[in-house]
XYZ file of C-alpha atoms in Angstrom:
665
model
C -10.470 -13.970 -31.436
C -12.574 -14.562 -28.330
C -16.110 -13.281 -28.548
C -16.869 -10.384 -26.208
C -19.904 -10.627 -23.959
C -22.700 -8.584 -25.578
C -23.503 -6.634 -22.393
C -19.876 -5.534 -22.107
C -19.835 -4.592 -25.773
C -22.882 -2.411 -25.247
C -21.282 -0.755 -22.194
C -18.230 0.174 -24.190
C -20.372 1.605 -26.998
C -22.044 3.914 -24.436
C -18.726 5.335 -23.259
C -18.679 9.107 -23.893
C -14.935 9.775 -23.643
C -11.665 8.474 -25.095
C -10.492 5.646 -22.845
C -6.850 5.973 -23.935
C -6.875 9.651 -22.826
C -7.938 8.620 -19.300
C -5.288 5.842 -19.265
C -2.625 8.397 -20.011
C -4.030 10.626 -17.258
C -3.767 7.722 -14.795
C -0.200 6.797 -15.689
C 1.257 10.238 -16.176
C 1.157 10.787 -19.945
C 1.702 8.940 -23.249
C 5.419 8.254 -22.662
C 5.021 6.696 -19.230
C 2.000 4.705 -20.455
C 4.094 3.301 -23.276
C 6.992 2.474 -20.952
C 4.613 0.605 -18.695
C 3.208 -1.400 -21.578
C 6.718 -2.297 -22.764
C 7.540 -3.679 -19.338
C 4.354 -5.719 -19.450
C 5.197 -7.014 -22.895
C 8.520 -8.243 -21.620
C 6.852 -10.131 -18.791
C 4.175 -11.566 -21.075
C 6.848 -12.756 -23.501
C 8.154 -15.141 -20.819
C 5.862 -18.080 -21.470
C 7.398 -20.099 -18.627
C 5.747 -17.717 -16.206
C 2.382 -19.243 -17.086
C 3.349 -22.892 -16.584
C 2.525 -25.122 -13.627
C -0.338 -25.969 -11.337
C -2.534 -23.010 -10.203
C -1.089 -21.621 -6.989
C -4.233 -22.142 -4.934
C -3.719 -25.932 -5.210
C -0.086 -25.896 -4.053
C 1.383 -26.512 -0.603
C 3.153 -23.676 1.282
C 6.567 -25.095 0.263
C 5.558 -25.578 -3.377
C 4.124 -22.054 -3.609
C 7.458 -20.583 -2.440
C 9.498 -22.677 -4.840
C 7.241 -21.775 -7.811
C 7.310 -18.116 -6.822
C 11.121 -18.128 -6.715
C 11.165 -19.601 -10.228
C 8.817 -16.905 -11.479
C 10.458 -14.069 -9.509
C 13.890 -14.772 -10.990
C 12.390 -14.510 -14.485
C 10.389 -11.401 -13.640
C 13.273 -9.577 -11.967
C 15.458 -10.151 -14.974
C 13.499 -7.170 -16.270
C 15.168 -4.996 -13.668
C 18.630 -6.116 -14.799
C 17.712 -5.576 -18.451
C 16.390 -2.070 -17.745
C 19.499 -1.247 -15.722
C 21.801 -2.435 -18.550
C 19.830 -0.380 -21.049
C 19.748 2.685 -18.811
C 15.924 2.556 -18.604
C 15.716 2.297 -14.799
C 16.825 5.432 -13.000
C 16.160 7.087 -9.656
C 13.292 9.043 -11.227
C 11.334 5.988 -12.378
C 12.542 3.505 -9.774
C 9.408 3.758 -7.729
C 7.126 3.342 -10.777
C 8.981 0.201 -11.908
C 9.004 -1.347 -8.437
C 5.290 -0.769 -7.812
C 4.357 -2.102 -11.271
C 6.446 -5.267 -11.057
C 5.479 -6.049 -7.461
C 1.841 -5.305 -8.268
C 1.924 -7.773 -11.134
C -0.272 -10.802 -10.425
C 2.287 -12.955 -12.190
C 3.543 -13.132 -8.603
C 0.032 -13.117 -7.278
C 0.743 -13.467 -3.579
C 3.763 -11.207 -3.339
C 7.452 -11.838 -4.058
C 10.318 -12.800 -1.711
C 12.509 -10.387 -3.728
C 10.269 -7.374 -2.997
C 11.922 -6.121 0.153
C 15.304 -6.108 -1.590
C 14.049 -3.279 -3.787
C 11.595 -1.603 -1.431
C 13.783 -1.353 1.721
C 17.189 -2.964 1.482
C 18.572 -0.826 -1.369
C 16.787 2.423 -0.346
C 18.319 2.041 3.142
C 21.828 1.676 1.684
C 21.178 4.716 -0.512
C 19.950 6.925 2.361
C 21.835 5.601 5.397
C 25.236 4.389 4.091
C 28.219 6.760 3.656
C 29.962 7.144 0.269
C 32.472 4.402 0.917
C 29.799 1.949 2.008
C 27.588 2.778 -0.943
C 30.530 2.140 -3.289
C 30.963 -1.304 -1.717
C 27.370 -2.505 -1.317
C 25.159 -0.649 -3.823
C 26.559 -2.135 -7.108
C 26.212 -5.670 -5.735
C 22.639 -4.926 -4.569
C 21.678 -3.135 -7.761
C 22.815 -6.088 -9.869
C 21.283 -8.657 -7.477
C 24.649 -10.266 -6.835
C 23.342 -10.327 -3.270
C 19.723 -10.380 -2.119
C 18.777 -8.333 0.949
C 15.940 -8.088 3.441
C 15.183 -5.509 6.144
C 15.106 -6.981 9.676
C 13.493 -4.572 12.143
C 10.261 -6.044 13.594
C 10.754 -8.594 16.370
C 8.603 -11.298 17.839
C 7.951 -9.095 20.843
C 8.125 -5.589 19.364
C 6.834 -4.070 16.115
C 5.761 -0.458 15.745
C 7.443 0.514 19.040
C 10.925 0.493 17.497
C 12.682 1.868 20.591
C 11.639 -1.316 22.418
C 13.617 -3.612 20.111
C 15.855 -6.064 21.993
C 18.480 -7.193 19.456
C 21.879 -5.787 20.483
C 24.962 -4.697 18.582
C 27.801 -4.248 21.114
C 31.035 -2.706 19.861
C 34.367 -4.354 20.825
C 37.266 -1.837 20.245
C 39.883 -4.576 20.695
C 38.740 -6.358 17.516
C 36.943 -3.402 15.841
C 33.849 -5.544 15.556
C 30.189 -5.479 16.615
C 28.796 -8.420 18.539
C 25.221 -9.102 17.386
C 23.036 -10.974 19.846
C 19.393 -11.939 20.394
C 19.046 -12.027 24.214
C 15.588 -13.617 24.316
C 12.966 -15.406 22.210
C 10.987 -12.185 21.855
C 14.125 -10.499 20.390
C 14.072 -12.732 17.329
C 13.405 -10.804 14.166
C 9.967 -11.776 12.821
C 8.148 -10.859 9.573
C 10.845 -9.502 7.231
C 10.001 -10.453 3.617
C 12.395 -12.835 1.875
C 14.265 -13.445 5.116
C 13.215 -17.082 5.534
C 15.082 -18.794 2.689
C 15.762 -16.147 0.011
C 17.953 -13.293 1.323
C 21.642 -13.815 2.037
C 22.056 -10.348 3.533
C 19.884 -7.996 5.546
C 19.777 -4.558 7.010
C 19.577 -5.261 10.743
C 18.061 -2.721 13.141
C 19.612 -3.211 16.592
C 20.323 -1.362 19.821
C 23.832 0.051 19.596
C 26.063 -0.360 22.676
C 29.566 1.140 22.915
C 31.697 1.979 25.948
C 28.954 0.523 28.170
C 26.252 2.914 26.994
C 23.208 2.278 24.781
C 22.768 4.790 21.955
C 19.453 3.487 20.634
C 18.631 1.761 17.406
C 20.982 1.886 14.399
C 21.183 0.080 11.008
C 23.804 -2.573 10.195
C 24.374 -4.615 7.034
C 24.799 -8.249 7.918
C 25.599 -11.368 5.882
C 23.208 -14.196 6.783
C 24.073 -17.047 4.415
C 27.148 -18.275 2.565
C 27.070 -16.720 -0.900
C 28.071 -20.014 -2.544
C 26.161 -22.646 -0.578
C 23.349 -20.469 0.926
C 23.907 -22.222 4.258
C 23.252 -19.955 7.274
C 26.475 -18.622 8.764
C 27.543 -19.773 12.259
C 25.480 -18.316 15.075
C 22.545 -17.416 12.839
C 19.172 -19.080 13.338
C 16.847 -18.426 10.423
C 13.699 -19.744 8.714
C 10.166 -19.104 7.391
C 7.431 -18.089 9.885
C 4.710 -20.188 8.195
C 1.331 -19.737 6.470
C -0.612 -16.476 6.668
C -3.876 -14.938 5.515
C -2.064 -13.635 2.456
C 1.436 -12.941 1.113
C 2.292 -16.624 1.436
C 4.950 -16.398 -1.265
C 6.819 -13.527 0.350
C 8.851 -15.920 2.517
C 8.476 -13.863 5.696
C 11.157 -15.061 8.105
C 12.548 -15.205 11.617
C 16.126 -14.441 12.547
C 18.155 -14.842 15.744
C 21.824 -14.165 16.521
C 24.091 -15.985 18.954
C 26.991 -13.585 19.395
C 27.652 -13.075 15.672
C 30.521 -10.684 14.906
C 30.666 -8.232 12.019
C 33.277 -5.571 11.101
C 32.858 -2.014 12.410
C 32.334 -0.615 8.879
C 29.098 -2.664 8.518
C 27.258 -0.182 10.688
C 25.701 2.222 8.205
C 27.401 5.516 9.040
C 26.034 8.324 6.870
C 24.456 10.051 9.847
C 25.807 8.497 13.095
C 29.263 6.900 13.529
C 31.250 4.710 15.877
C 34.990 5.476 15.716
C 37.632 2.743 15.994
C 38.138 3.442 19.688
C 34.406 3.129 20.391
C 33.609 6.808 20.466
C 30.028 7.470 19.367
C 29.288 10.483 17.112
C 25.616 11.342 17.202
C 23.528 12.116 14.095
C 22.600 15.730 13.537
C 18.940 14.697 13.679
C 17.533 11.254 14.489
C 14.710 11.915 12.031
C 17.201 11.621 9.139
C 16.531 7.875 9.418
C 12.998 8.500 8.077
C 14.164 8.216 4.461
C 13.678 4.417 3.889
C 10.436 4.389 5.859
C 8.940 7.245 3.820
C 9.955 5.587 0.556
C 8.335 2.338 1.679
C 5.124 4.118 2.639
C 5.027 5.850 -0.752
C 5.272 2.418 -2.401
C 2.502 1.114 -0.091
C 0.126 3.917 -1.090
C 0.680 3.141 -4.781
C 0.503 -0.574 -4.131
C -2.912 -0.469 -2.462
C -4.218 1.845 -5.145
C -3.094 -0.620 -7.784
C -4.772 -3.528 -5.985
C -7.949 -1.465 -5.616
C -7.913 -0.751 -9.377
C -7.975 -4.495 -9.962
C -10.819 -5.076 -7.512
C -12.874 -2.197 -8.972
C -12.290 -3.501 -12.519
C -13.406 -6.986 -11.589
C -16.497 -5.835 -9.728
C -17.563 -3.376 -12.450
C -17.155 -5.759 -15.386
C -18.856 -8.585 -13.505
C -21.762 -6.315 -12.588
C -22.242 -5.439 -16.236
C -22.371 -9.120 -17.227
C -24.381 -10.484 -14.282
C -28.145 -10.202 -14.667
C -30.386 -10.797 -11.686
C -34.003 -10.067 -10.832
C -36.531 -7.889 -12.652
C -37.042 -4.223 -11.925
C -40.583 -4.633 -13.201
C -42.668 -7.821 -13.789
C -42.259 -9.252 -17.299
C -39.020 -7.413 -18.041
C -35.659 -9.081 -18.829
C -33.509 -9.735 -15.782
C -31.560 -6.585 -14.992
C -27.802 -5.945 -15.129
C -26.880 -5.634 -11.484
C -24.824 -2.548 -12.352
C -28.149 -0.786 -12.919
C -29.057 -1.064 -9.220
C -28.150 2.030 -7.251
C -27.074 -0.129 -4.298
C -24.537 -1.841 -6.539
C -23.234 1.476 -7.807
C -22.941 2.613 -4.205
C -20.667 -0.360 -3.500
C -18.425 0.004 -6.543
C -18.279 3.563 -7.812
C -16.721 5.073 -4.639
C -14.015 2.395 -4.996
C -13.325 3.589 -8.539
C -13.028 7.222 -7.360
C -10.830 6.123 -4.480
C -8.353 4.575 -6.949
C -7.768 8.024 -8.440
C -7.758 9.847 -5.105
C -5.116 7.493 -3.640
C -2.903 7.618 -6.681
C -2.910 11.412 -6.589
C -2.254 11.421 -2.817
C 0.608 9.024 -3.328
C 2.102 11.353 -5.907
C 1.709 14.234 -3.415
C 3.650 12.272 -0.814
C 6.348 11.343 -3.332
C 6.758 14.945 -4.496
C 6.873 16.169 -0.870
C 9.499 13.476 -0.068
C 11.681 14.642 -2.976
C 11.284 18.331 -2.120
C 12.208 17.781 1.526
C 15.159 15.529 0.531
C 16.511 18.434 -1.509
C 16.208 20.687 1.532
C 17.998 18.079 3.686
C 20.975 18.099 1.321
C 21.174 21.849 1.988
C 21.022 21.252 5.760
C 17.437 22.406 6.203
C 15.625 19.926 8.528
C 12.596 22.097 9.211
C 10.043 20.008 7.318
C 11.166 16.533 8.429
C 8.469 16.230 11.107
C 5.851 17.284 8.539
C 7.065 14.663 6.084
C 6.911 11.951 8.749
C 3.425 12.978 9.794
C 2.225 13.035 6.182
C 3.706 9.613 5.415
C 2.209 8.140 8.563
C -1.354 9.288 8.014
C -1.435 8.603 4.275
C -0.126 5.087 4.843
C -2.808 4.468 7.478
C -5.798 5.999 5.685
C -4.955 4.689 2.202
C -4.550 1.091 3.378
C -7.660 1.196 5.551
C -9.806 2.743 2.787
C -8.460 0.343 0.164
C -9.173 -2.675 2.377
C -12.763 -1.575 2.944
C -13.269 -0.834 -0.750
C -11.833 -4.182 -1.906
C -14.128 -5.982 0.478
C -17.124 -4.019 -0.810
C -16.128 -4.991 -4.347
C -15.923 -8.666 -3.289
C -19.367 -8.465 -1.696
C -20.692 -6.767 -4.831
C -19.827 -9.978 -6.707
C -21.934 -12.165 -4.473
C -20.951 -15.794 -4.011
C -18.730 -15.822 -7.069
C -16.567 -13.138 -5.417
C -15.762 -15.713 -2.707
C -14.030 -17.931 -5.291
C -10.278 -17.700 -5.249
C -10.423 -17.647 -9.062
C -12.143 -14.243 -8.855
C -8.864 -12.934 -7.392
C -10.853 -10.865 -4.899
C -10.103 -12.878 -1.729
C -6.378 -12.854 -2.520
C -6.473 -9.144 -3.308
C -8.215 -8.481 0.009
C -5.528 -10.489 1.841
C -2.779 -8.402 0.212
C -4.426 -5.049 0.985
C -5.519 -5.760 4.528
C -1.975 -6.914 5.348
C -0.797 -3.389 4.582
C -2.924 -2.103 7.454
C -0.411 -3.610 9.875
C 2.964 -3.937 8.175
C 5.413 -1.014 8.098
C 3.572 0.627 10.970
C 0.234 -0.450 12.453
C -2.375 2.059 11.343
C -3.563 3.234 14.778
C 0.006 3.920 15.816
C 0.672 5.704 12.513
C -2.286 8.007 13.125
C -1.090 8.715 16.643
C 2.307 9.675 15.237
C 0.539 12.193 12.961
C -1.583 13.381 15.918
C 1.566 14.128 17.923
C 2.783 16.433 15.175
C -0.672 18.063 14.859
C -0.976 18.643 18.624
C 2.464 20.254 18.772
C 1.627 22.389 15.705
C -1.648 23.549 17.236
C 0.079 24.652 20.444
C 2.300 26.937 18.311
C -0.260 27.871 15.654
C -0.093 31.595 16.467
C 3.669 31.817 16.914
C 5.261 29.870 14.033
C 5.190 29.810 10.249
C 3.108 26.712 9.408
C 4.456 24.203 6.913
C 2.397 23.624 3.736
C 0.267 20.631 4.736
C -0.970 22.310 7.962
C -1.258 25.911 6.763
C -5.021 25.500 6.722
C -5.061 25.279 10.574
C -4.378 28.997 10.973
C -7.019 29.822 8.360
C -9.643 27.459 9.745
C -9.156 28.718 13.300
C -10.721 32.006 12.214
C -13.385 30.489 9.952
C -16.883 31.138 11.150
C -20.119 29.447 10.162
C -21.408 30.474 6.777
C -24.348 29.354 4.756
C -23.892 25.867 3.325
C -23.713 25.338 -0.418
C -23.296 22.066 -2.251
C -19.842 22.359 -3.793
C -16.602 20.405 -3.599
C -14.820 23.495 -2.236
C -17.426 23.934 0.531
C -16.996 20.315 1.595
C -13.198 20.610 1.690
C -13.505 23.769 3.779
C -15.819 21.890 6.115
C -13.275 19.101 6.505
C -10.595 21.676 7.330
C -12.795 23.042 10.093
C -13.538 19.558 11.397
C -9.835 18.728 11.484
C -8.927 21.984 13.196
C -11.628 21.668 15.834
C -10.796 18.055 16.562
C -7.147 18.924 17.065
C -8.099 21.958 19.190
C -10.401 19.770 21.307
C -7.749 17.125 21.858
C -5.138 19.639 22.975
C -7.611 21.370 25.268
C -8.676 18.085 26.863
C -5.078 17.042 27.434
C -4.139 20.432 28.913
C -7.147 20.257 31.258
C -6.208 16.787 32.419
C -2.585 17.756 32.991
C -3.612 20.873 34.920
C -5.777 18.705 37.200
C -2.823 16.479 38.079
C -2.807 13.815 35.398
C 0.599 13.055 33.885
C 1.081 14.011 30.254
C 1.484 10.360 29.251
C -1.816 9.370 30.928
C -3.571 12.433 29.481
C -2.326 11.412 26.032
C -3.597 7.863 26.449
C -6.996 9.057 27.715
C -7.302 11.310 24.654
C -5.959 8.769 22.153
C -9.272 7.805 20.550
C -9.922 11.512 19.814
C -6.369 11.913 18.608
C -6.703 9.146 16.070
C -9.950 10.689 14.826
C -8.228 14.077 14.494
C -5.321 12.617 12.553
C -7.702 10.858 10.182
C -9.645 14.098 9.648
C -6.364 15.847 8.793
C -5.537 13.170 6.265
C -8.985 13.526 4.686
C -8.190 17.219 4.165
C -4.908 16.311 2.467
C -6.484 13.698 0.166
C -9.539 15.777 -0.726
C -7.543 18.977 -1.332
C -4.922 17.200 -3.426
C -7.555 15.346 -5.474
C -9.457 18.580 -6.105
C -6.342 20.552 -7.099
C -5.115 17.833 -9.461
C -8.469 17.284 -11.213
C -9.078 20.999 -11.617
C -5.636 21.473 -13.121
C -5.720 18.428 -15.397
C -9.272 19.192 -16.574
C -7.994 22.358 -18.202
C -5.999 20.358 -20.739
C -8.367 17.374 -21.032
C -10.973 16.958 -23.696
C -14.413 18.290 -22.602
C -15.801 14.739 -22.511
C -13.053 13.472 -20.193
C -13.124 16.624 -18.042
C -16.823 15.854 -17.277
C -15.993 12.330 -16.109
C -12.994 13.458 -14.039
C -15.131 16.017 -12.227
C -17.824 13.382 -11.616
C -15.210 11.138 -9.982
C -14.034 14.113 -7.869
C -17.562 15.036 -6.830
C -18.493 11.407 -6.098
C -15.504 10.892 -3.842
C -15.952 14.217 -2.044
C -19.706 13.838 -1.451
C -19.265 10.200 -0.447
C -16.942 11.188 2.373
C -19.130 14.106 3.406
C -22.017 11.659 3.890
C -19.739 9.121 5.612
C -18.721 11.860 8.044
C -22.127 13.512 8.342
C -21.963 13.253 12.158
C -18.773 15.372 12.150
C -20.341 17.858 9.763
C -23.348 18.246 12.069
C -21.137 18.616 15.154
C -18.502 20.976 13.879
C -20.021 22.984 10.983
C -23.232 24.895 10.263
C -24.689 22.285 7.931
C -28.381 21.551 8.485
C -30.479 18.418 8.130
C -31.913 19.887 4.924
C -28.387 20.436 3.592
C -27.504 16.825 4.346
C -30.575 15.734 2.451
C -29.353 17.826 -0.481
C -25.969 16.022 -0.280
C -27.748 12.680 -0.497
C -29.691 13.746 -3.574
C -26.436 15.061 -5.128
C -24.648 11.763 -4.394
C -27.396 9.631 -5.948
C -27.446 11.889 -9.023
C -23.675 11.490 -9.512
C -23.998 7.680 -9.346
C -26.599 7.832 -12.117
C -24.479 10.221 -14.198
C -21.414 7.999 -13.906
C -23.249 4.755 -14.679
C -22.968 4.860 -18.543
C -19.190 5.320 -18.317
C -18.430 2.873 -15.502
C -16.961 0.119 -17.692
C -15.002 2.704 -19.749
C -13.492 4.170 -16.592
C -12.198 0.827 -15.315
C -11.064 -0.165 -18.832
C -8.856 2.919 -18.609
C -6.900 1.350 -15.754
C -5.516 -0.747 -18.637
C -5.044 -3.966 -16.664
C -4.460 -6.906 -18.932
C -6.200 -10.235 -18.156
C -2.836 -11.855 -17.484
C -2.287 -9.406 -14.647
C -5.881 -9.176 -13.481
C -6.044 -12.965 -13.151
C -9.784 -13.081 -12.558
C -12.546 -15.290 -13.853
C -15.049 -12.506 -13.122
C -13.209 -9.499 -14.490
C -11.653 -10.517 -17.783
C -11.963 -8.051 -20.671
C -14.214 -10.421 -22.699
C -16.755 -10.875 -19.897
C -16.874 -14.688 -20.297
C -17.577 -15.041 -16.599
C -19.420 -18.384 -16.496
C -17.183 -20.099 -19.050
C -14.052 -19.033 -17.150
C -15.468 -20.152 -13.837
C -16.061 -23.611 -15.222
C -12.648 -23.733 -16.925
C -10.949 -22.917 -13.608
C -13.082 -25.452 -11.728
C -11.948 -28.210 -14.062
C -8.323 -27.442 -13.189
C -8.947 -28.516 -9.619
C -6.848 -31.658 -8.894
C -9.895 -33.253 -7.222
C -11.514 -33.410 -10.642
C -8.649 -35.420 -12.117
C -10.366 -38.632 -10.974
C -14.080 -39.345 -11.377
C -14.005 -41.216 -8.053
C -11.581 -39.971 -5.396
C -9.601 -42.619 -3.523
C -11.145 -41.426 -0.255
C -14.486 -42.960 -1.297
C -13.227 -46.523 -1.169
C -10.874 -45.874 1.750
C -13.207 -44.006 4.098
C -16.629 -43.008 2.783
C -17.878 -46.374 1.452
C -17.032 -48.293 4.678
C -18.775 -45.547 6.650
C -21.888 -45.744 4.441
C -22.031 -49.471 5.008
C -21.519 -49.190 8.759
C -18.222 -50.945 8.695
C -16.016 -48.321 10.339
């Protein structure tokens, strides 16, 4: 058995709560925790997953090929769980996020979009007959799908997409065409060389009229030979900051024909004669997007858990400088500045997980209402998904980078897994909806809601607007509840200010569109403030409820994490507090003292809290964050794997360097 670093041993001895109890809190109870570990055991039993040259030393082509080899092994787990009845609609999201978050496919998987978007789109957008045809083949991976929406020239502005699907009633077919270079699909995961089918989002034309974007299922490659079908131009888009194993692709069509029944027709239809039947509500297409954004929130929370674990364990092992002359060098985790970098990240892991669950529960609730024909809360769901996607990815990216910086120069090593983790998280800030645009989508809903605040029944996530509109200044007190109330007031007043400014501009002759653009910076800020209310309120409610059934020792730690996260954001937004609430400078000073005190209180349990994330070394894949704390030994072991170290003298010395040194070049 590997010897554990003594500093880490001492940290674990200081832990005041039962780590397994916190693990079960994180993953939803003993049963789900056990299911998760069983899935991990299956993956770890596949020894061939650990063979081969480390990925950082491979070419782009070799990385893809190795990832396909690993992905096929890993996704056998899905098939096995399906055959055994262990993967259902209720746990589908948990399984997907766990497998795709596994660092056995460290830089993403080209099969991911098949599960995250291809199948969910068939489930939510295809009619019964289409589902019967396509879902079994997709579920069993007899076909592999991608989701082709974003184009070279258009991304978040979906209405601007150029790819066309023109219906021909004489043949009962759609003609798919890419009219320009900018209309080529660009970015879909797995599209380059992996998928043989895709969901295509294209502008629908029938009887000479455009009816906007609609989804189609399209075969891209021959199922036997994998050769692209006639008229289809397809390939990989090349190397990126991260996600280099996802096989993001490009796709163009030169008048490719598909049968009429390959337009997904659960909501809108094209009849055989070309007659177009409109969907009851265009927002019914939100389903796959919301599911994807739920997965993204959980994804970035999982990546942040890894970063926080690495930074915390490393900070317990790393000793540097003396607090006082003559003393032993200090664990850097003892420095308050180090705690300030890492501990908010740990709290954010919990806050984002709980917010993701809130979004998932809301999604399921509203889906049930949709089945009954109630579309009232669709705009709310869309607004919630947009802002949570934007804020969670932005916060996670900042926290991961702070964790990397907390590890100093060693955090810059790829073997730390922090640079790669940052590349994965920061990518989420732009894919599936660029964050600024996402916040503006939420702002549109908030502005419309504010204009009707006195005349309509507010939906649950914005009910606080009516309450906050009547909230006056009251004496400040340092409590989580007071801070949440303050954020509600900030959100309400920012929305009110935006609407007022736009109305004033419009009344003075400015068009609504220009007034919106001129107010857009404020609108983004208002949408973020609203999202902070959602995350803080949800985190508070969940911790208060769970603490009732937790052991007293764990309840203390959970409330410390809640307080830390809440006070951290109060200090981060101190300018807003000063502008919109009755907080004083003295009150802010009290918040700073409170924050520093929580850091000190949490310090003895820091390692225990990240241990509770229960991330095995094989999935953490970090020289700095392994459970045993053998940081320096692991760094050297990884360095010796570098192909440059295979030869004592590299061939370039004799070929280039020696002639240069002797002046013979």
